[in-house]
Coordinates of C-alpha atoms and ligand atoms in Angstrom, one line a residue:
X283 CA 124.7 119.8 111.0
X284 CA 123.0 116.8 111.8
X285 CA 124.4 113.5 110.7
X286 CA 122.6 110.8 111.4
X287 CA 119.1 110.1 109.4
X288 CA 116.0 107.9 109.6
X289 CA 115.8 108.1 105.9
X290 CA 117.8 109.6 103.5
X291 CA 116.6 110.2 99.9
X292 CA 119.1 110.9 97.0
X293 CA 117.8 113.1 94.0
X294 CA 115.3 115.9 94.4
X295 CA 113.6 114.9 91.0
X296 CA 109.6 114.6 91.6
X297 CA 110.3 110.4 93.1
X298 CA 112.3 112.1 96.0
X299 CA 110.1 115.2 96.4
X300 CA 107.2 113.1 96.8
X301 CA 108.6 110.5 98.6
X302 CA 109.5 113.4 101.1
X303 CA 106.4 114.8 100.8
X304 CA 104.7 111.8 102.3
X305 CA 106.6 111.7 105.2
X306 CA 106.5 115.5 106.0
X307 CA 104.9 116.0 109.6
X308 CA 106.0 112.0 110.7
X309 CA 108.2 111.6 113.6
X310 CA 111.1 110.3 110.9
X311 CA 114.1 112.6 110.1
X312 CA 113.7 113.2 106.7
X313 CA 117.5 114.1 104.8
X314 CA 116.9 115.1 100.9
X315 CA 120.0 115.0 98.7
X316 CA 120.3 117.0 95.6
X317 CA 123.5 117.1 93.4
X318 CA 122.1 120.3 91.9
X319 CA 122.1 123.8 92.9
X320 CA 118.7 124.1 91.3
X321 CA 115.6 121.6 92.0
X322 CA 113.5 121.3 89.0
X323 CA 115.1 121.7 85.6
X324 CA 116.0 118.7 83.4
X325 CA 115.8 117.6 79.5
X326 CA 112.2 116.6 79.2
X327 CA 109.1 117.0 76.8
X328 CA 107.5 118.0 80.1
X329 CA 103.8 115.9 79.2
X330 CA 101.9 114.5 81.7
X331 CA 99.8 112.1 81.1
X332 CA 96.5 111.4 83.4
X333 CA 98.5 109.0 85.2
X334 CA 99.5 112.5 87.3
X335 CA 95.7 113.3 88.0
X336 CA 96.3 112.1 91.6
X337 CA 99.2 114.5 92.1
X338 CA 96.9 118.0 92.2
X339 CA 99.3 119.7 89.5
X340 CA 97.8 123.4 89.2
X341 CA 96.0 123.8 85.8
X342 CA 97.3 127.1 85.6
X343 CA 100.9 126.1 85.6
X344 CA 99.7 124.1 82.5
X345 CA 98.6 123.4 78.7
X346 CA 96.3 121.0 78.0
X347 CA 95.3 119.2 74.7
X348 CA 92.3 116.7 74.3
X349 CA 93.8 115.9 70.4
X350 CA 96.9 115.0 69.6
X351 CA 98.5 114.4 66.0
X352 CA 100.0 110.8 64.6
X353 CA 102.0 111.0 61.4
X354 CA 102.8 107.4 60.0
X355 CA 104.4 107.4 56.8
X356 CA 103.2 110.5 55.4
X357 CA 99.9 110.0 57.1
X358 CA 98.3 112.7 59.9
X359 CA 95.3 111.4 62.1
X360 CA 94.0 113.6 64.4
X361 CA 93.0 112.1 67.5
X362 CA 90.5 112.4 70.5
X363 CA 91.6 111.5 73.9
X364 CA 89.9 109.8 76.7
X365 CA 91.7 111.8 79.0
X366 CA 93.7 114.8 78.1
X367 CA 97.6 115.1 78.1
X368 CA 98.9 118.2 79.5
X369 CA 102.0 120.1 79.1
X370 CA 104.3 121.3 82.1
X371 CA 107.9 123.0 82.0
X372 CA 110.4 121.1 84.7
X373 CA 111.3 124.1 86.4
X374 CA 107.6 124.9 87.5
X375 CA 106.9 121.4 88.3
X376 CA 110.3 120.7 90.3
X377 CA 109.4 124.3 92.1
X378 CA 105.6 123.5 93.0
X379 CA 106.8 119.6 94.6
X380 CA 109.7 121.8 96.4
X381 CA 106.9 123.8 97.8
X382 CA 105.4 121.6 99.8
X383 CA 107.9 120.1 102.1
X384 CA 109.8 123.6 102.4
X385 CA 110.0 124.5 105.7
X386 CA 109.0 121.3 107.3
X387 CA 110.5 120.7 110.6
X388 CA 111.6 117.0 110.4
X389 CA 112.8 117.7 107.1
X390 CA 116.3 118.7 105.9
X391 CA 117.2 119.6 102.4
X392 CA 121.0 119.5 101.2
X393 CA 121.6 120.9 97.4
X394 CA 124.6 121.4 95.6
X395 CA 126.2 117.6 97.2
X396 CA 126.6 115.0 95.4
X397 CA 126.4 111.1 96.7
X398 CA 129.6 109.7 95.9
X399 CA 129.4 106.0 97.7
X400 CA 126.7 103.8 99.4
X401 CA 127.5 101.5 102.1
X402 CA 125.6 99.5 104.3
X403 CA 124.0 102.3 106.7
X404 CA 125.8 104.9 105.3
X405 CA 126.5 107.6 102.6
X406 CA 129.6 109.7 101.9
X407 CA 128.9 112.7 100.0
X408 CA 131.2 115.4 99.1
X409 CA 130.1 117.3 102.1
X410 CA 130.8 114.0 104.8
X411 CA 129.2 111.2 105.4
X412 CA 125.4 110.8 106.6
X413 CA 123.9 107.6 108.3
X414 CA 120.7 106.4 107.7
X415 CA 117.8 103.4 108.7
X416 CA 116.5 103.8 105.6
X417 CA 117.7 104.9 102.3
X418 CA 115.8 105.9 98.9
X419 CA 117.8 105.9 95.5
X420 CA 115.4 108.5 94.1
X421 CA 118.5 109.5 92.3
X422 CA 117.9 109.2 88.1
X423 CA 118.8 106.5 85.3
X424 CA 122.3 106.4 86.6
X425 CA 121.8 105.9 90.1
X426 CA 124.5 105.4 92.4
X427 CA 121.9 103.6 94.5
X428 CA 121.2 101.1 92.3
X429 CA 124.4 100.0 91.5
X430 CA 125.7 99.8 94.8
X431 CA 122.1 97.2 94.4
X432 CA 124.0 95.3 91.9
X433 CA 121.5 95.9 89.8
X434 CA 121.8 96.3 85.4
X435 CA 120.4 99.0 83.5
X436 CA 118.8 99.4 80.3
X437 CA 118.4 102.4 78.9
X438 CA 116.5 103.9 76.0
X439 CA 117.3 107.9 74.7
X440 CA 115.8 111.4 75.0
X441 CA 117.1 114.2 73.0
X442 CA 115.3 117.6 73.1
X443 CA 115.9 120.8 71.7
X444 CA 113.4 123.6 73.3
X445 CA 112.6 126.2 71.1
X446 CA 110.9 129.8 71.1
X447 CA 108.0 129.0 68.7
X448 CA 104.8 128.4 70.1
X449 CA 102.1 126.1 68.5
X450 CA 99.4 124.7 69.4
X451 CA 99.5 120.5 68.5
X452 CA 101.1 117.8 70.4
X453 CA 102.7 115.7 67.8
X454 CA 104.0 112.1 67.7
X455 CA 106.1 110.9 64.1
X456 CA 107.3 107.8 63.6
X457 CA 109.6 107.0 61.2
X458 CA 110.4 103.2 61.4
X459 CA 112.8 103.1 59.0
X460 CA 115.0 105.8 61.3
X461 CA 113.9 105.2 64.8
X462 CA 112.6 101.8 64.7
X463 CA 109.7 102.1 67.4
X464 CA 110.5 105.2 68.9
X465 CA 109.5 108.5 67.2
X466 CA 109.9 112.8 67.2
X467 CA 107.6 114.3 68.9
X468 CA 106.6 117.9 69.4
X469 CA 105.0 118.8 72.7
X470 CA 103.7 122.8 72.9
X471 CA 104.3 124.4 76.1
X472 CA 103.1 127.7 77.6
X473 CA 106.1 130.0 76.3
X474 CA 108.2 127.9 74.2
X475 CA 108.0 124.1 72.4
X476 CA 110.3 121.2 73.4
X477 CA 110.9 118.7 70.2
X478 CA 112.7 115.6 70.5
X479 CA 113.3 112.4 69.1
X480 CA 113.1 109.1 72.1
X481 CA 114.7 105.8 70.9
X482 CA 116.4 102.8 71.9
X483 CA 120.2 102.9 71.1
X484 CA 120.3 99.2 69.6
X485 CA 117.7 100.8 67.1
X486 CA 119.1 104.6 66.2
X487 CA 122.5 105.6 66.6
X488 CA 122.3 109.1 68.7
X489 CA 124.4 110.8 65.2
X490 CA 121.5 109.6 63.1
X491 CA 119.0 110.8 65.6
X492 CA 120.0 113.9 66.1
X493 CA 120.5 114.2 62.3
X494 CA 117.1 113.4 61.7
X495 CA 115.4 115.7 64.6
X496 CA 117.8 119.1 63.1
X497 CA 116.4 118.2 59.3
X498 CA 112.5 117.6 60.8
X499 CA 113.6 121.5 62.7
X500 CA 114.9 123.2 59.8
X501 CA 111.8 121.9 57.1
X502 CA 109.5 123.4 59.5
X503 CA 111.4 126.9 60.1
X504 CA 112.2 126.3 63.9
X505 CA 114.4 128.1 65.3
X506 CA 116.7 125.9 66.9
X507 CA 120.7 126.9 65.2
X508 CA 121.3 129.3 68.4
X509 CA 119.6 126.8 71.0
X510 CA 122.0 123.6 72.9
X511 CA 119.9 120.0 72.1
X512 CA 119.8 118.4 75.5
X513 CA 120.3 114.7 76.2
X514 CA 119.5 112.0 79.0
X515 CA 119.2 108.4 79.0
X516 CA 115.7 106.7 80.1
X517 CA 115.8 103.8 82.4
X518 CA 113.3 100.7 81.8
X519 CA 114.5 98.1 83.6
X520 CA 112.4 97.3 86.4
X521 CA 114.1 94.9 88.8
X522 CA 111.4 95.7 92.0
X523 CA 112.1 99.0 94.6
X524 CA 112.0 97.5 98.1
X525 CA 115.7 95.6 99.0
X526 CA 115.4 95.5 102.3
X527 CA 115.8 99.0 104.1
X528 CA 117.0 100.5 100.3
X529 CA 114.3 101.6 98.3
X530 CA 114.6 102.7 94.6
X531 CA 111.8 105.0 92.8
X532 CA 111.4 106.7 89.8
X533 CA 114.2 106.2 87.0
X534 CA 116.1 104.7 89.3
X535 CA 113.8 102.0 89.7
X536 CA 113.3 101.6 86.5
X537 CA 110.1 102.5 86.0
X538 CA 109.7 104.6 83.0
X539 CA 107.9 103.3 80.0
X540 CA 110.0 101.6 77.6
X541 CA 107.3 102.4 74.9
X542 CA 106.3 105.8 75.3
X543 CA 109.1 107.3 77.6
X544 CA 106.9 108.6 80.1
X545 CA 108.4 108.8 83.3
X546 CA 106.6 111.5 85.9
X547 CA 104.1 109.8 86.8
X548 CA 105.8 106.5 87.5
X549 CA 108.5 108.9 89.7
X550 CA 105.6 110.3 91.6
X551 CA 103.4 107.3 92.3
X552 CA 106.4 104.9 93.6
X553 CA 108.0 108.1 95.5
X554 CA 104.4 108.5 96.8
X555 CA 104.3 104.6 97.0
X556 CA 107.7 104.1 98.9
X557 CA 107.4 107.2 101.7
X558 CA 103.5 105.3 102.8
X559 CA 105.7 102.4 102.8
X560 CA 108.3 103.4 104.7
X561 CA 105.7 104.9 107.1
X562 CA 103.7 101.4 107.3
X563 CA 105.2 98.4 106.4
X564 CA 102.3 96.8 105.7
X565 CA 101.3 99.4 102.7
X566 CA 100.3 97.3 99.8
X567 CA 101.7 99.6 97.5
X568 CA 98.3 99.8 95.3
X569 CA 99.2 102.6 93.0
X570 CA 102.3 100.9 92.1
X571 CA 100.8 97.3 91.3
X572 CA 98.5 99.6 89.3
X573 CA 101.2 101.1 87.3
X574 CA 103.0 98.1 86.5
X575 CA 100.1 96.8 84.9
X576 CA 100.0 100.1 82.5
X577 CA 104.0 99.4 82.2
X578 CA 103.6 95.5 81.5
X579 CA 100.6 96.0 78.8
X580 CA 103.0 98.9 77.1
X581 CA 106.1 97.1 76.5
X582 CA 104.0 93.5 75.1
X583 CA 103.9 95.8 72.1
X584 CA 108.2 96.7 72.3
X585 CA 108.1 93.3 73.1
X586 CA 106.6 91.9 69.3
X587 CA 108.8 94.4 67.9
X588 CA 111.9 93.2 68.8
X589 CA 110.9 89.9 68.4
X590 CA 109.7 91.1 65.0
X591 CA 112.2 93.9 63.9
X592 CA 111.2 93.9 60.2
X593 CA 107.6 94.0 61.3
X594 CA 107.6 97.1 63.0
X595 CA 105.7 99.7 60.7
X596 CA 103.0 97.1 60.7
X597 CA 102.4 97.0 64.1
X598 CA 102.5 100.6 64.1
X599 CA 99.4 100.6 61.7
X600 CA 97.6 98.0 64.2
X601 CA 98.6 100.4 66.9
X602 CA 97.4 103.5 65.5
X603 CA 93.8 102.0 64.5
X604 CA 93.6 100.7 68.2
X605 CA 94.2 103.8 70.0
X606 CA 91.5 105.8 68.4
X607 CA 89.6 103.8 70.6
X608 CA 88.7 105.0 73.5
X609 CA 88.5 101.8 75.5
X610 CA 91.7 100.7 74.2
X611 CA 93.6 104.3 75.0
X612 CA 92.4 103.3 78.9
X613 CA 94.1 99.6 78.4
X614 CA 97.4 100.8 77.2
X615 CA 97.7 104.4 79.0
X616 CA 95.8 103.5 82.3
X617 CA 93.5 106.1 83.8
X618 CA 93.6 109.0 86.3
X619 CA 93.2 107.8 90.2
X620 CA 91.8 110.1 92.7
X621 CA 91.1 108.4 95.7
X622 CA 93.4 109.2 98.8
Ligands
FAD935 C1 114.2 114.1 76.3 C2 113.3 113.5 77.4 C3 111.9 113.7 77.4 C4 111.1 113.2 78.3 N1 109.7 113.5 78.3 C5 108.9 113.0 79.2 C6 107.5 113.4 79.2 O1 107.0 114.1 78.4 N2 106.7 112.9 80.2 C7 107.2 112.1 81.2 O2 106.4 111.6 82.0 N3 108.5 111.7 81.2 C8 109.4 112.2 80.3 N4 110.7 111.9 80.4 C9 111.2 111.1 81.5 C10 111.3 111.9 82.8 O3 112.0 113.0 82.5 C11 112.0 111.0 83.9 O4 111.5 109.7 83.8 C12 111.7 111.6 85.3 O5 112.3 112.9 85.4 C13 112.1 110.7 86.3 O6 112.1 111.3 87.6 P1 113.0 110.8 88.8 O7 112.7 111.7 89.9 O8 113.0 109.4 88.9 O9 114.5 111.2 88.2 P2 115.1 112.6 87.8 O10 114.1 113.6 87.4 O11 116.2 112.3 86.9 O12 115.7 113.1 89.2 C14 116.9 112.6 89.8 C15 117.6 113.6 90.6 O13 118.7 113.0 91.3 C16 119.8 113.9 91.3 N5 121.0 113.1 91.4 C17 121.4 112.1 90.6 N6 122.6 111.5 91.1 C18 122.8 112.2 92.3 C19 123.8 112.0 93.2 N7 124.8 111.1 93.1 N8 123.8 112.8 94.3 C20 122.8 113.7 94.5 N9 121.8 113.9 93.6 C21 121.8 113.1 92.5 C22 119.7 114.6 89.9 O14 120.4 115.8 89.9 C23 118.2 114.7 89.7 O15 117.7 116.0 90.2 C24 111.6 112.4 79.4 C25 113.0 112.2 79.4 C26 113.8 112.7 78.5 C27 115.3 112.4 78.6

């Protein structure tokens, strides 16, 4: 097999499929590393906010709500979106990205090896060692990339349990007093519904969590004693993705919401971002800038709540009367782009 590279992308997750997707058809050799035997599954809610609009996702491979539930402290509001949130399961998304660059001449795709080092023009995996001109750490919250960048990490925590019940409400709880400013949440997929609790270690001990999300399961008669919770860690900090020719997208980067834990859509756009880059250095990176606007105005409020710990369930109450309006929904979740 071929060795040597003009880019190399670690992690088939939806950054590293659509970075790869954008340079399908160039003249660059295109190498795309997945640890996994499997592209596609991971723990995830699986919601996708309109920030994916621009990605062409099949409607049929989804569900999509124009409501959604808030419970704060024993109060439900029912809530109209601007733009509607649907639902996808991993799997199906992983598989339709992994369709479009299959079979592409200048690209190669390597699953089941993992990336053990980075050097400088170089990776050794646990299949040999690849060379590269450039090199995208597309590769998850605990990228190898990154470190070898130097670079900290702060993480905040997912923890889902998928069960066979289907309903028909997305839900988001928040229970200050447990989870600080994260929350449970309850997102309704096609065959099945993934429930979850997303928090920030410094504010919920995983025990507690997990406590809390089996006793929220068992009040409402899921069926969850014969199903495995899954956990992964959610990377925030956003340090910037272009370090000369090393690029970082996606979790990798940092770029999932601290506040709401979404992180498709920021894995998409910079993948999307960083393979136009890559193709012309003078891309401006638009969609990006645009996201980080969307990510800056999100974590002002995770921002007054840690300044403000005791504070918290008020803000909540501030927050929940804001996003019933529509205008407001736009400011703090951004809006769908279509242009190409
Ligand atoms: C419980 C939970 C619920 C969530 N719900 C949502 C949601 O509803 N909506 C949303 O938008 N986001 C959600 N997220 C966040 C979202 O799942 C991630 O932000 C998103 O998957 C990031 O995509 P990515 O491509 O950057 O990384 P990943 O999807 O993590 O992909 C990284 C890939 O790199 C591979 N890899 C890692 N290390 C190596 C290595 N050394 N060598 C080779 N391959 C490697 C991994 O196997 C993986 O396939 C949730 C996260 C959790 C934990």
């Amino acid at each position: 097999m071929e060795k040597n590279f003009d880019v190399i992308i670690i992690g088939a997750g939806p950054a590293g499929l659509e970075c790869a997707k954008q340079l399908k058809d160039s003249k660059l050799s295109v190498l795309l590393i997945e640890k996994n035997k499997e592209i596609g599954p991971k723990v995830c809610a699986g919601g996708l906010s309109c920030l994916n609009a621009k990605f062409n996702i099949p409607g049929l491979m989804t569900r999509t709500f124009n409501d959604q539930i808030i419970y704060l402290s024993g109060k439900e509001d029912r809530m109209n979106l601007a733009f509607p949130l649907r639902t996808m399961e991993r799997y199906d998304l992983g598989q339709y990205l992994l369709e479009r660059i299959k079979g592409i001449k200048n690209i190669t795709i390597l699953k089941e090896t993992t990336v053990k080092q980075i050097n400088k023009g170089s990776i050794l995996t646990d299949k040999g060692k690849f060379s590269y001109k450039y090199l995208v750490g597309a590769d998850g919250s605990l990228s190898v990339v990154r470190k070898f960048l130097g670079l900290k990490t702060k993480v905040s925590i997912g923890l889902r349990y998928k069960v066979p019940e289907i309903v028909n409400d997305v839900e988001w709880r928040f229970y200050p007093e447990i989870l600080g400013s994260g929350y449970l949440w309850v997102f309704p997929h096609k065959t099945h519904t993934n429930i979850g609790v997303f928090f920030e270690p410094k504010e919920a001990t995983m025990e507690k969590a997990k406590e809390f999300l089996e006793k929220f399961l068992k009040e409402n008669n899921y069926t969850f004693s014969d199903v495995k919770p899954g956990a992964a860690t959610l990377n925030f900090l956003y340090k910037g993705c272009i370090f000369g020719n090393i690029f970082l997208a996606g979790e990798a980067a940092g770029l999932t919401s601290r506040t709401t834990g979404e992180g498709i859509a920021p894995a998409l756009i910079s993948g999307r971002e960083i393979g136009m880059k890559i193709l012309d250095p003078e891309y401006k990176m638009p969609l990006l800038k645009e996201f980080l606007k969307v990510k800056g105005r999100q974590e002002f409020f995770k921002k007054m709540t840690d300044a403000m710990p005791f504070m918290t369930k008020y803000f909540l109450i501030i927050f929940m009367r804001l996003i019933k309006i529509k205008k407001f929904q736009i400011y703090f979740e951004g809006k769908p782009s279509f242009e190409e």
